[in-house]
Amino acid sequence: MLQSRSFVKKTKKGKVLKVVREHYLRDDIYSGSPLDPECDQDAAKLSASAPHYLIVDTNIVLQQMDFLEHQAVTDVIIMSVVLDEVKHRNQSIYQRLRTLCASDTKRFFVFANENHKETYIKQDPGESPNDRNDRAIRVGTAWYAQRLPQMKIYLLTNDADNRRKALGEQLDAMSVQAYAKLRTDTPELLDLVAQFGAQDLMDDPMAVDGHSSAPVANSGNQRRAKRKRVYDEHRPMSDIQNGIKSGTYHQGALRVSRFNPFEGWVGSESVGQDILISGRIDMNRALDGDVVAVELLPESQWRGASAHLPQADAESTTGVEEEDGDDPEGGHIAQVAPGEHLDDALPQNGASGNARPTGKVVGIIKRNWRTRGYCGSLQPQEERGGLGAQGVLFCPVERRFPKIRLQTRQAATLMDKRMVVVIDSWQADSMYPAGHYVRTLGVIGDKETETEVLLIENDINTSPFSPSVHACVPPLPWSVTQADLGDPNREDLRHLPICSVDPPGCKDIDDALHVRQLPSGNLELGVHIADVTNFLLPMTAMDDEASIRATTCYLVQRRIDMLPKPLTEDICSLRSNVERLAFSAIWEMTQDGQVLHVRFTKSVIKSQAALTYAEAQSRIDDERLHDTLSTNLRTMNRIAKILRKQRTARGALTLASPEVKFEIDTETHDPLDVGMYQVKEANHMVEEMMLLANITVADHILKHFPAQALLRRHPVPPPRQFEPLLKAAVAAGVSINPETSLTLAASLDEAVRPEDSYFNKLIRIMATRCMTQAVYFGSGEVDPPDYLHYGLAAPLYTHFTSPIRR
C-alpha cells in the first residue's frame, strides 16, 4: 500500500517548496513472537515463556534507560516511531538502546509500526506530533494485544494523559514505578526508577519558554508546595537568547575548581576573561561542564578567587531532612566556603586588587550531566527502622560535584559500598540534586573496586569487544603472505638490522629502529611503525569502535586496549624474529645529524631484537660489546643527542612530569614497592627518533594535503597562565622569563639551588601546569603561524607513531 506525505519547507534563499514523499505500507511485518503463528519462528526474538511483553513510549526510553538495562527487564517491544524519536533527541541514549536491541539475552524487538498497514496512522488536524506519536504507540499496543491474546501486554508510560487514554481504550497501561512495584521478584528495580520534576522543564532541550512535552511527576507536589525556594528559577530560553544578544548575559561552560567546589569559572569571549562564580547559590544548580548563561554582578561585588581551601565539613550533613521541610530556606548552603570570610578576598579600600569579573548563573543552556553516572558512596547516617525506601545523601568521589539525594531500600547494605548514581533533576527548592541508584561496584577500599571507580570517572570504556569487532581481525596464527611480499607498494626490509626498545613487559610493540652506514659514509636511519591500517579498514565495526575508544589506557596492573588483543599483541606487534608489516620512514643523513633525504614506504620487516630500555642502555654503556646491535644503538644514541641539542637550541622545553613505578606481586597483583621511574639515555634516544618521524611526516602530508592534513599543535600559553609560576619564582628568589619558549627554557635551566637538588624539578613541574593542552587540527582550520607546537619548538607536528594505541 502506498501513502504519500507532504509538507512545505523554506530554502535558504527564502523560497517555499512543497515536498511530497512516498510512504510504503506492508502487511508482512510480523510481531517477533513465537506465539504468533504467522511469524517466522526462526526470526522470532521475543520469548514464548515470558510472563508478559512490555511496550514503552519515548520518554521511558529517554529517562529510564538504567531501568531498561537491568537484566530483569526483558521481552520489550520498541516501536519504530520510538526508535526514530530517540535517535533524533539523544544520540547517547539511542546507541544504548541499539545495544539492547542487539542483545540476545535482553530480547528487545523493534516493530516497524510506521510501515505496517494496520498500525500506521496519519496525524489528525490540530494534533501535535507528540500526541500523534503517543497515539501510534497505543495503536501498536492494541495490535499486539489483539494479535497475541494469550500474552499480557503492558504499555509503560509516565505521561498521565497517555495512560488515561490507553486505559480508556482497554489497554493495560501503567507508570514505570507502578510496574517496578509489581516486580516483587526484583525489588531493586524501584531504586533504578528515575524521578523527574517540574523544575527541569526549563532545562529540557524540547522546552519552549518553560513548556515541555515531557511528563511531569506529580508525587510529592503538595509537600514541595510548603517548602521555600533555595535557588532562583532559571530564566526561559527565549530570555536567555535575548539577553546574550543584548550583552546582558554571557554564555560559556562552567568549570568548577577541583580543590574548592564552591568556586567555578565561566570562560566568556564577550567579557574577554573568565568570570568567577563564587558559592553554590550563584552557581544556581549548574554542574561542572554545563553550558550556562551568566549575569555579571555589580562591580562593587566583584572579588578574587578564594585563598583558602574549604573545610572538610563544608557541606552540611543535613539535606535529607530538608526533604521533610526541616531546613526549607537552605540556610546551610554556603555562599562561600564555610570557615572563610568573604571580606578576606575582597579588595581593600576600593582598590582593584585581585578582584575579577564575578557573576551568577541565571540559566542553563545545555546540561552535561553524565549519562554514565557518578561514582561515590553514601554519607554515613543513623540507621532508621522500617523496610521501605529512605532518603540518603550520596557523596561523589569527584569533589567538583554536589551531593545527590537518593531514595533507596538498600541503605544499610550500600553503606560500605562504592556505587554509581545518575542525576535526574534539581529543583529550585532542594539543596541537592535528586538521582537514582544504578549499580554497586564493590566494597570501599577494595583494589578492583577503586580501579573500576577510576575508569568510570575518566569515562574509559572497559566493555569487551563485540563479535562484529572480532570478526574484523584475521584469524590466528597469522603470518606475512606471498601477496604481501609481492605488493609493488611494499618494500622488503627484512635484511635490515632492526630492533625495538620498549618498557619491560611491553607486548604492543608498534615501533622499531635501525641505522646503518652507507657506502658514501653517510648514515641511513629508519623508523618503522606497525602498519595497523592494513588490518583496520575504514567503515568497519572495528574502525567505529576504535574511533569511540580513541586510545589505549594504561594502568599499573592492566591495559585497556583500543583494538582487540590479537591485533595489538600479535598481528601488529613488531616482535623479534617475526615477519611483520610496517610503514617505514627512512632518512639519509650525515654523521653529524644533518638530514639529506627522506623517503616513506610500506614495508615488511623482521626485528632482530625486542629490548627493554635497561637492556638497550647496558649495551650502549658497555664499550666491550662490538656486535652490530650494540654498535648501532650507540650510533642512534649519538644522533639522538645531536637532534635533542638542535631542538633545545630552537627553544624546546624540558618539563618535569614525575612518574612513579610499582613493583607488583606476580600472583596477587598487589604492590610490593614504589619508586621514581628512572629515565635513561635509551628513553631519550627512542623519544628523539619518534619526534623526528612525526615532524618529518607532518611536513610531508602538509605538502601533499595542504587543506586537510591532520596535524597537532600546542598553542602558546596566555600570559595569565604563568602567574602562579612567576609568583612562586619571585618568592623563591629566582627569575622566570616566559616571553618565548626559548627564554622560558633558558630561565628554567638557570633556576637552581646548589643545596637543593629537587628545586629545579619542582620549578619544571610548576611550569608544566602552566601549559595549554595540545590539540589535533586540520591544516585548513587555522592560520599557518598557529601550526606551531610550542613545547617542542616545532613549526609542524603530527602523530604518525603509536597507531596501535591511538
PDB file of N, CA and C in Angstrom, residues 83-161:
ATOM      1  N   LEU A  83      11.958   4.516  18.338  1.00  0.00           N
ATOM      2  CA  LEU A  83      13.375   4.438  17.958  1.00  0.00           C
ATOM      3  C   LEU A  83      13.797   5.682  17.186  1.00  0.00           C
ATOM      4  N   ASP A  84      12.956   6.127  16.250  1.00  0.00           N
ATOM      5  CA  ASP A  84      13.301   7.306  15.440  1.00  0.00           C
ATOM      6  C   ASP A  84      13.345   8.572  16.289  1.00  0.00           C
ATOM      7  N   GLU A  85      12.382   8.698  17.209  1.00  0.00           N
ATOM      8  CA  GLU A  85      12.353   9.913  18.033  1.00  0.00           C
ATOM      9  C   GLU A  85      13.530   9.955  19.000  1.00  0.00           C
ATOM     10  N   VAL A  86      13.899   8.806  19.570  1.00  0.00           N
ATOM     11  CA  VAL A  86      15.065   8.755  20.461  1.00  0.00           C
ATOM     12  C   VAL A  86      16.328   9.103  19.684  1.00  0.00           C
ATOM     13  N   LYS A  87      16.456   8.595  18.470  1.00  0.00           N
ATOM     14  CA  LYS A  87      17.624   8.901  17.642  1.00  0.00           C
ATOM     15  C   LYS A  87      17.725  10.398  17.384  1.00  0.00           C
ATOM     16  N   HIS A  88      16.589  11.038  17.198  1.00  0.00           N
ATOM     17  CA  HIS A  88      16.578  12.473  16.912  1.00  0.00           C
ATOM     18  C   HIS A  88      16.924  13.301  18.146  1.00  0.00           C
ATOM     19  N   ARG A  89      16.537  12.807  19.338  1.00  0.00           N
ATOM     20  CA  ARG A  89      16.648  13.642  20.530  1.00  0.00           C
ATOM     21  C   ARG A  89      17.899  13.381  21.357  1.00  0.00           C
ATOM     22  N   ASN A  90      18.441  12.154  21.330  1.00  0.00           N
ATOM     23  CA  ASN A  90      19.599  11.862  22.192  1.00  0.00           C
ATOM     24  C   ASN A  90      20.393  10.710  21.603  1.00  0.00           C
ATOM     25  N   GLN A  91      21.526  11.028  20.985  1.00  0.00           N
ATOM     26  CA  GLN A  91      22.339  10.009  20.323  1.00  0.00           C
ATOM     27  C   GLN A  91      22.934   9.016  21.323  1.00  0.00           C
ATOM     28  N   SER A  92      23.301   9.488  22.511  1.00  0.00           N
ATOM     29  CA  SER A  92      23.888   8.599  23.508  1.00  0.00           C
ATOM     30  C   SER A  92      22.879   7.531  23.941  1.00  0.00           C
ATOM     31  N   ILE A  93      21.659   7.961  24.259  1.00  0.00           N
ATOM     32  CA  ILE A  93      20.610   7.017  24.648  1.00  0.00           C
ATOM     33  C   ILE A  93      20.268   6.100  23.476  1.00  0.00           C
ATOM     34  N   TYR A  94      20.279   6.653  22.280  1.00  0.00           N
ATOM     35  CA  TYR A  94      19.965   5.846  21.090  1.00  0.00           C
ATOM     36  C   TYR A  94      20.959   4.699  20.926  1.00  0.00           C
ATOM     37  N   GLN A  95      22.246   4.992  21.126  1.00  0.00           N
ATOM     38  CA  GLN A  95      23.251   3.943  20.993  1.00  0.00           C
ATOM     39  C   GLN A  95      23.062   2.871  22.068  1.00  0.00           C
ATOM     40  N   ARG A  96      22.707   3.273  23.279  1.00  0.00           N
ATOM     41  CA  ARG A  96      22.450   2.299  24.340  1.00  0.00           C
ATOM     42  C   ARG A  96      21.227   1.452  24.010  1.00  0.00           C
ATOM     43  N   LEU A  97      20.219   2.077  23.417  1.00  0.00           N
ATOM     44  CA  LEU A  97      19.029   1.324  23.023  1.00  0.00           C
ATOM     45  C   LEU A  97      19.348   0.338  21.913  1.00  0.00           C
ATOM     46  N   ARG A  98      20.174   0.742  20.960  1.00  0.00           N
ATOM     47  CA  ARG A  98      20.558  -0.178  19.874  1.00  0.00           C
ATOM     48  C   ARG A  98      21.332  -1.376  20.434  1.00  0.00           C
ATOM     49  N   THR A  99      22.135  -1.126  21.450  1.00  0.00           N
ATOM     50  CA  THR A  99      22.861  -2.226  22.088  1.00  0.00           C
ATOM     51  C   THR A  99      21.893  -3.217  22.723  1.00  0.00           C
ATOM     52  N   LEU A 100      20.858  -2.699  23.381  1.00  0.00           N
ATOM     53  CA  LEU A 100      19.850  -3.574  23.962  1.00  0.00           C
ATOM     54  C   LEU A 100      19.128  -4.376  22.883  1.00  0.00           C
ATOM     55  N   CYS A 101      18.832  -3.726  21.767  1.00  0.00           N
ATOM     56  CA  CYS A 101      18.130  -4.410  20.680  1.00  0.00           C
ATOM     57  C   CYS A 101      19.004  -5.494  20.049  1.00  0.00           C
ATOM     58  N   ALA A 102      20.319  -5.322  20.104  1.00  0.00           N
ATOM     59  CA  ALA A 102      21.220  -6.311  19.509  1.00  0.00           C
ATOM     60  C   ALA A 102      21.513  -7.474  20.462  1.00  0.00           C
ATOM     61  N   SER A 103      21.146  -7.323  21.747  1.00  0.00           N
ATOM     62  CA  SER A 103      21.442  -8.355  22.735  1.00  0.00           C
ATOM     63  C   SER A 103      20.472  -9.531  22.589  1.00  0.00           C
ATOM     64  N   ASP A 104      21.017 -10.738  22.611  1.00  0.00           N
ATOM     65  CA  ASP A 104      20.176 -11.931  22.539  1.00  0.00           C
ATOM     66  C   ASP A 104      19.499 -12.228  23.870  1.00  0.00           C
ATOM     67  N   THR A 105      20.129 -11.848  24.980  1.00  0.00           N
ATOM     68  CA  THR A 105      19.571 -12.164  26.297  1.00  0.00           C
ATOM     69  C   THR A 105      18.482 -11.183  26.722  1.00  0.00           C
ATOM     70  N   LYS A 106      18.560  -9.914  26.276  1.00  0.00           N
ATOM     71  CA  LYS A 106      17.568  -8.920  26.685  1.00  0.00           C
ATOM     72  C   LYS A 106      16.265  -9.042  25.893  1.00  0.00           C
ATOM     73  N   ARG A 107      16.345  -9.526  24.664  1.00  0.00           N
ATOM     74  CA  ARG A 107      15.173  -9.756  23.813  1.00  0.00           C
ATOM     75  C   ARG A 107      14.349  -8.478  23.629  1.00  0.00           C
ATOM     76  N   PHE A 108      14.995  -7.426  23.139  1.00  0.00           N
ATOM     77  CA  PHE A 108      14.320  -6.190  22.738  1.00  0.00           C
ATOM     78  C   PHE A 108      14.031  -6.302  21.240  1.00  0.00           C
ATOM     79  N   PHE A 109      12.777  -6.150  20.861  1.00  0.00           N
ATOM     80  CA  PHE A 109      12.371  -6.334  19.461  1.00  0.00           C
ATOM     81  C   PHE A 109      11.846  -5.020  18.899  1.00  0.00           C
ATOM     82  N   VAL A 110      12.386  -4.606  17.752  1.00  0.00           N
ATOM     83  CA  VAL A 110      11.935  -3.380  17.081  1.00  0.00           C
ATOM     84  C   VAL A 110      10.815  -3.740  16.116  1.00  0.00           C
ATOM     85  N   PHE A 111       9.635  -3.180  16.356  1.00  0.00           N
ATOM     86  CA  PHE A 111       8.478  -3.418  15.484  1.00  0.00           C
ATOM     87  C   PHE A 111       8.270  -2.201  14.599  1.00  0.00           C
ATOM     88  N   ALA A 112       8.272  -2.425  13.284  1.00  0.00           N
ATOM     89  CA  ALA A 112       8.173  -1.326  12.311  1.00  0.00           C
ATOM     90  C   ALA A 112       6.719  -0.886  12.181  1.00  0.00           C
ATOM     91  N   ASN A 113       6.204  -0.257  13.233  1.00  0.00           N
ATOM     92  CA  ASN A 113       4.790   0.134  13.221  1.00  0.00           C
ATOM     93  C   ASN A 113       4.489   1.203  12.174  1.00  0.00           C
ATOM     94  N   GLU A 114       5.492   1.995  11.819  1.00  0.00           N
ATOM     95  CA  GLU A 114       5.270   3.064  10.845  1.00  0.00           C
ATOM     96  C   GLU A 114       5.172   2.528   9.421  1.00  0.00           C
ATOM     97  N   ASN A 115       5.494   1.269   9.229  1.00  0.00           N
ATOM     98  CA  ASN A 115       5.437   0.675   7.886  1.00  0.00           C
ATOM     99  C   ASN A 115       4.444  -0.479   7.788  1.00  0.00           C
ATOM    100  N   HIS A 116       3.693  -0.708   8.857  1.00  0.00           N
ATOM    101  CA  HIS A 116       2.674  -1.753   8.841  1.00  0.00           C
ATOM    102  C   HIS A 116       1.324  -1.103   8.546  1.00  0.00           C
ATOM    103  N   LYS A 117       0.576  -1.670   7.596  1.00  0.00           N
ATOM    104  CA  LYS A 117      -0.667  -1.021   7.165  1.00  0.00           C
ATOM    105  C   LYS A 117      -1.728  -1.004   8.257  1.00  0.00           C
ATOM    106  N   GLU A 118      -1.613  -1.905   9.250  1.00  0.00           N
ATOM    107  CA  GLU A 118      -2.609  -1.939  10.320  1.00  0.00           C
ATOM    108  C   GLU A 118      -2.240  -1.060  11.510  1.00  0.00           C
ATOM    109  N   THR A 119      -1.002  -0.604  11.577  1.00  0.00           N
ATOM    110  CA  THR A 119      -0.582   0.212  12.723  1.00  0.00           C
ATOM    111  C   THR A 119      -0.147   1.621  12.332  1.00  0.00           C
ATOM    112  N   TYR A 120      -0.027   1.899  11.036  1.00  0.00           N
ATOM    113  CA  TYR A 120       0.347   3.256  10.608  1.00  0.00           C
ATOM    114  C   TYR A 120      -0.859   4.174  10.742  1.00  0.00           C
ATOM    115  N   ILE A 121      -0.644   5.368  11.273  1.00  0.00           N
ATOM    116  CA  ILE A 121      -1.723   6.349  11.401  1.00  0.00           C
ATOM    117  C   ILE A 121      -1.251   7.690  10.855  1.00  0.00           C
ATOM    118  N   LYS A 122      -2.199   8.479  10.395  1.00  0.00           N
ATOM    119  CA  LYS A 122      -1.902   9.830   9.933  1.00  0.00           C
ATOM    120  C   LYS A 122      -2.153  10.820  11.064  1.00  0.00           C
ATOM    121  N   GLN A 123      -1.464  11.926  11.015  1.00  0.00           N
ATOM    122  CA  GLN A 123      -1.653  12.973  12.002  1.00  0.00           C
ATOM    123  C   GLN A 123      -2.959  13.694  11.754  1.00  0.00           C
ATOM    124  N   ASP A 124      -3.801  13.777  12.771  1.00  0.00           N
ATOM    125  CA  ASP A 124      -5.085  14.460  12.649  1.00  0.00           C
ATOM    126  C   ASP A 124      -4.895  15.968  12.614  1.00  0.00           C
ATOM    127  N   PRO A 125      -5.836  16.686  12.004  1.00  0.00           N
ATOM    128  CA  PRO A 125      -5.752  18.156  12.008  1.00  0.00           C
ATOM    129  C   PRO A 125      -5.734  18.694  13.434  1.00  0.00           C
ATOM    130  N   GLY A 126      -4.774  19.563  13.727  1.00  0.00           N
ATOM    131  CA  GLY A 126      -4.657  20.150  15.049  1.00  0.00           C
ATOM    132  C   GLY A 126      -3.960  19.272  16.071  1.00  0.00           C
ATOM    133  N   GLU A 127      -3.573  18.059  15.683  1.00  0.00           N
ATOM    134  CA  GLU A 127      -2.899  17.148  16.602  1.00  0.00           C
ATOM    135  C   GLU A 127      -1.406  17.421  16.586  1.00  0.00           C
ATOM    136  N   SER A 128      -0.804  17.526  17.760  1.00  0.00           N
ATOM    137  CA  SER A 128       0.635  17.784  17.838  1.00  0.00           C
ATOM    138  C   SER A 128       1.414  16.528  17.458  1.00  0.00           C
ATOM    139  N   PRO A 129       2.667  16.675  16.995  1.00  0.00           N
ATOM    140  CA  PRO A 129       3.477  15.486  16.677  1.00  0.00           C
ATOM    141  C   PRO A 129       3.632  14.555  17.869  1.00  0.00           C
ATOM    142  N   ASN A 130       3.750  15.130  19.085  1.00  0.00           N
ATOM    143  CA  ASN A 130       3.901  14.290  20.262  1.00  0.00           C
ATOM    144  C   ASN A 130       2.642  13.464  20.525  1.00  0.00           C
ATOM    145  N   ASP A 131       1.460  14.108  20.386  1.00  0.00           N
ATOM    146  CA  ASP A 131       0.201  13.385  20.595  1.00  0.00           C
ATOM    147  C   ASP A 131       0.002  12.329  19.515  1.00  0.00           C
ATOM    148  N   ARG A 132       0.411  12.648  18.287  1.00  0.00           N
ATOM    149  CA  ARG A 132       0.273  11.665  17.204  1.00  0.00           C
ATOM    150  C   ARG A 132       1.139  10.438  17.485  1.00  0.00           C
ATOM    151  N   ASN A 133       2.374  10.668  17.964  1.00  0.00           N
ATOM    152  CA  ASN A 133       3.263   9.540  18.261  1.00  0.00           C
ATOM    153  C   ASN A 133       2.734   8.704  19.429  1.00  0.00           C
ATOM    154  N   ASP A 134       2.188   9.382  20.455  1.00  0.00           N
ATOM    155  CA  ASP A 134       1.588   8.635  21.557  1.00  0.00           C
ATOM    156  C   ASP A 134       0.431   7.771  21.063  1.00  0.00           C
ATOM    157  N   ARG A 135      -0.367   8.317  20.164  1.00  0.00           N
ATOM    158  CA  ARG A 135      -1.496   7.550  19.619  1.00  0.00           C
ATOM    159  C   ARG A 135      -1.000   6.372  18.793  1.00  0.00           C
ATOM    160  N   ALA A 136       0.107   6.593  18.043  1.00  0.00           N
ATOM    161  CA  ALA A 136       0.675   5.498  17.257  1.00  0.00           C
ATOM    162  C   ALA A 136       1.151   4.361  18.157  1.00  0.00           C
ATOM    163  N   ILE A 137       1.728   4.706  19.325  1.00  0.00           N
ATOM    164  CA  ILE A 137       2.181   3.673  20.261  1.00  0.00           C
ATOM    165  C   ILE A 137       0.981   2.910  20.820  1.00  0.00           C
ATOM    166  N   ARG A 138      -0.109   3.631  21.117  1.00  0.00           N
ATOM    167  CA  ARG A 138      -1.305   2.950  21.626  1.00  0.00           C
ATOM    168  C   ARG A 138      -1.910   2.033  20.566  1.00  0.00           C
ATOM    169  N   VAL A 139      -1.922   2.480  19.310  1.00  0.00           N
ATOM    170  CA  VAL A 139      -2.440   1.643  18.226  1.00  0.00           C
ATOM    171  C   VAL A 139      -1.589   0.375  18.090  1.00  0.00           C
ATOM    172  N   GLY A 140      -0.271   0.519  18.185  1.00  0.00           N
ATOM    173  CA  GLY A 140       0.607  -0.643  18.121  1.00  0.00           C
ATOM    174  C   GLY A 140       0.379  -1.590  19.289  1.00  0.00           C
ATOM    175  N   THR A 141       0.149  -1.015  20.488  1.00  0.00           N
ATOM    176  CA  THR A 141      -0.129  -1.852  21.659  1.00  0.00           C
ATOM    177  C   THR A 141      -1.421  -2.637  21.470  1.00  0.00           C
ATOM    178  N   ALA A 142      -2.444  -1.954  20.943  1.00  0.00           N
ATOM    179  CA  ALA A 142      -3.721  -2.641  20.691  1.00  0.00           C
ATOM    180  C   ALA A 142      -3.547  -3.760  19.663  1.00  0.00           C
ATOM    181  N   TRP A 143      -2.706  -3.526  18.659  1.00  0.00           N
ATOM    182  CA  TRP A 143      -2.466  -4.550  17.629  1.00  0.00           C
ATOM    183  C   TRP A 143      -1.826  -5.789  18.251  1.00  0.00           C
ATOM    184  N   TYR A 144      -0.855  -5.587  19.143  1.00  0.00           N
ATOM    185  CA  TYR A 144      -0.209  -6.712  19.813  1.00  0.00           C
ATOM    186  C   TYR A 144      -1.195  -7.454  20.713  1.00  0.00           C
ATOM    187  N   ALA A 145      -2.031  -6.685  21.449  1.00  0.00           N
ATOM    188  CA  ALA A 145      -2.999  -7.317  22.341  1.00  0.00           C
ATOM    189  C   ALA A 145      -3.989  -8.184  21.565  1.00  0.00           C
ATOM    190  N   GLN A 146      -4.364  -7.720  20.371  1.00  0.00           N
ATOM    191  CA  GLN A 146      -5.277  -8.492  19.529  1.00  0.00           C
ATOM    192  C   GLN A 146      -4.557  -9.658  18.864  1.00  0.00           C
ATOM    193  N   ARG A 147      -3.298  -9.441  18.502  1.00  0.00           N
ATOM    194  CA  ARG A 147      -2.533 -10.468  17.795  1.00  0.00           C
ATOM    195  C   ARG A 147      -2.134 -11.614  18.721  1.00  0.00           C
ATOM    196  N   LEU A 148      -1.825 -11.265  19.975  1.00  0.00           N
ATOM    197  CA  LEU A 148      -1.354 -12.266  20.936  1.00  0.00           C
ATOM    198  C   LEU A 148      -2.269 -12.263  22.161  1.00  0.00           C
ATOM    199  N   PRO A 149      -3.484 -12.764  22.026  1.00  0.00           N
ATOM    200  CA  PRO A 149      -4.429 -12.707  23.161  1.00  0.00           C
ATOM    201  C   PRO A 149      -3.973 -13.520  24.372  1.00  0.00           C
ATOM    202  N   GLN A 150      -3.102 -14.501  24.174  1.00  0.00           N
ATOM    203  CA  GLN A 150      -2.644 -15.330  25.286  1.00  0.00           C
ATOM    204  C   GLN A 150      -1.511 -14.699  26.074  1.00  0.00           C
ATOM    205  N   MET A 151      -0.993 -13.568  25.642  1.00  0.00           N
ATOM    206  CA  MET A 151       0.129 -12.896  26.300  1.00  0.00           C
ATOM    207  C   MET A 151      -0.308 -11.548  26.855  1.00  0.00           C
ATOM    208  N   LYS A 152       0.071 -11.257  28.077  1.00  0.00           N
ATOM    209  CA  LYS A 152      -0.220  -9.962  28.686  1.00  0.00           C
ATOM    210  C   LYS A 152       0.687  -8.904  28.071  1.00  0.00           C
ATOM    211  N   ILE A 153       0.119  -7.797  27.604  1.00  0.00           N
ATOM    212  CA  ILE A 153       0.885  -6.698  27.004  1.00  0.00           C
ATOM    213  C   ILE A 153       0.734  -5.477  27.900  1.00  0.00           C
ATOM    214  N   TYR A 154       1.858  -4.970  28.445  1.00  0.00           N
ATOM    215  CA  TYR A 154       1.854  -3.781  29.288  1.00  0.00           C
ATOM    216  C   TYR A 154       2.459  -2.608  28.527  1.00  0.00           C
ATOM    217  N   LEU A 155       1.738  -1.487  28.520  1.00  0.00           N
ATOM    218  CA  LEU A 155       2.275  -0.241  27.979  1.00  0.00           C
ATOM    219  C   LEU A 155       2.811   0.575  29.141  1.00  0.00           C
ATOM    220  N   LEU A 156       4.130   0.868  29.114  1.00  0.00           N
ATOM    221  CA  LEU A 156       4.755   1.681  30.159  1.00  0.00           C
ATOM    222  C   LEU A 156       4.868   3.123  29.680  1.00  0.00           C
ATOM    223  N   THR A 157       4.249   4.039  30.417  1.00  0.00           N
ATOM    224  CA  THR A 157       4.351   5.460  30.102  1.00  0.00           C
ATOM    225  C   THR A 157       4.181   6.254  31.387  1.00  0.00           C
ATOM    226  N   ASN A 158       4.991   7.271  31.562  1.00  0.00           N
ATOM    227  CA  ASN A 158       4.866   8.162  32.712  1.00  0.00           C
ATOM    228  C   ASN A 158       3.992   9.371  32.406  1.00  0.00           C
ATOM    229  N   ASP A 159       3.459   9.426  31.194  1.00  0.00           N
ATOM    230  CA  ASP A 159       2.572  10.512  30.790  1.00  0.00           C
ATOM    231  C   ASP A 159       1.158  10.166  31.263  1.00  0.00           C
ATOM    232  N   ALA A 160       0.649  10.921  32.249  1.00  0.00           N
ATOM    233  CA  ALA A 160      -0.660  10.607  32.834  1.00  0.00           C
ATOM    234  C   ALA A 160      -1.775  10.664  31.793  1.00  0.00           C
ATOM    235  N   ASP A 161      -1.709  11.637  30.871  1.00  0.00           N
ATOM    236  CA  ASP A 161      -2.743  11.750  29.845  1.00  0.00           C
ATOM    237  C   ASP A 161      -2.696  10.560  28.890  1.00  0.00           C
TER     238      ASP A 161
END
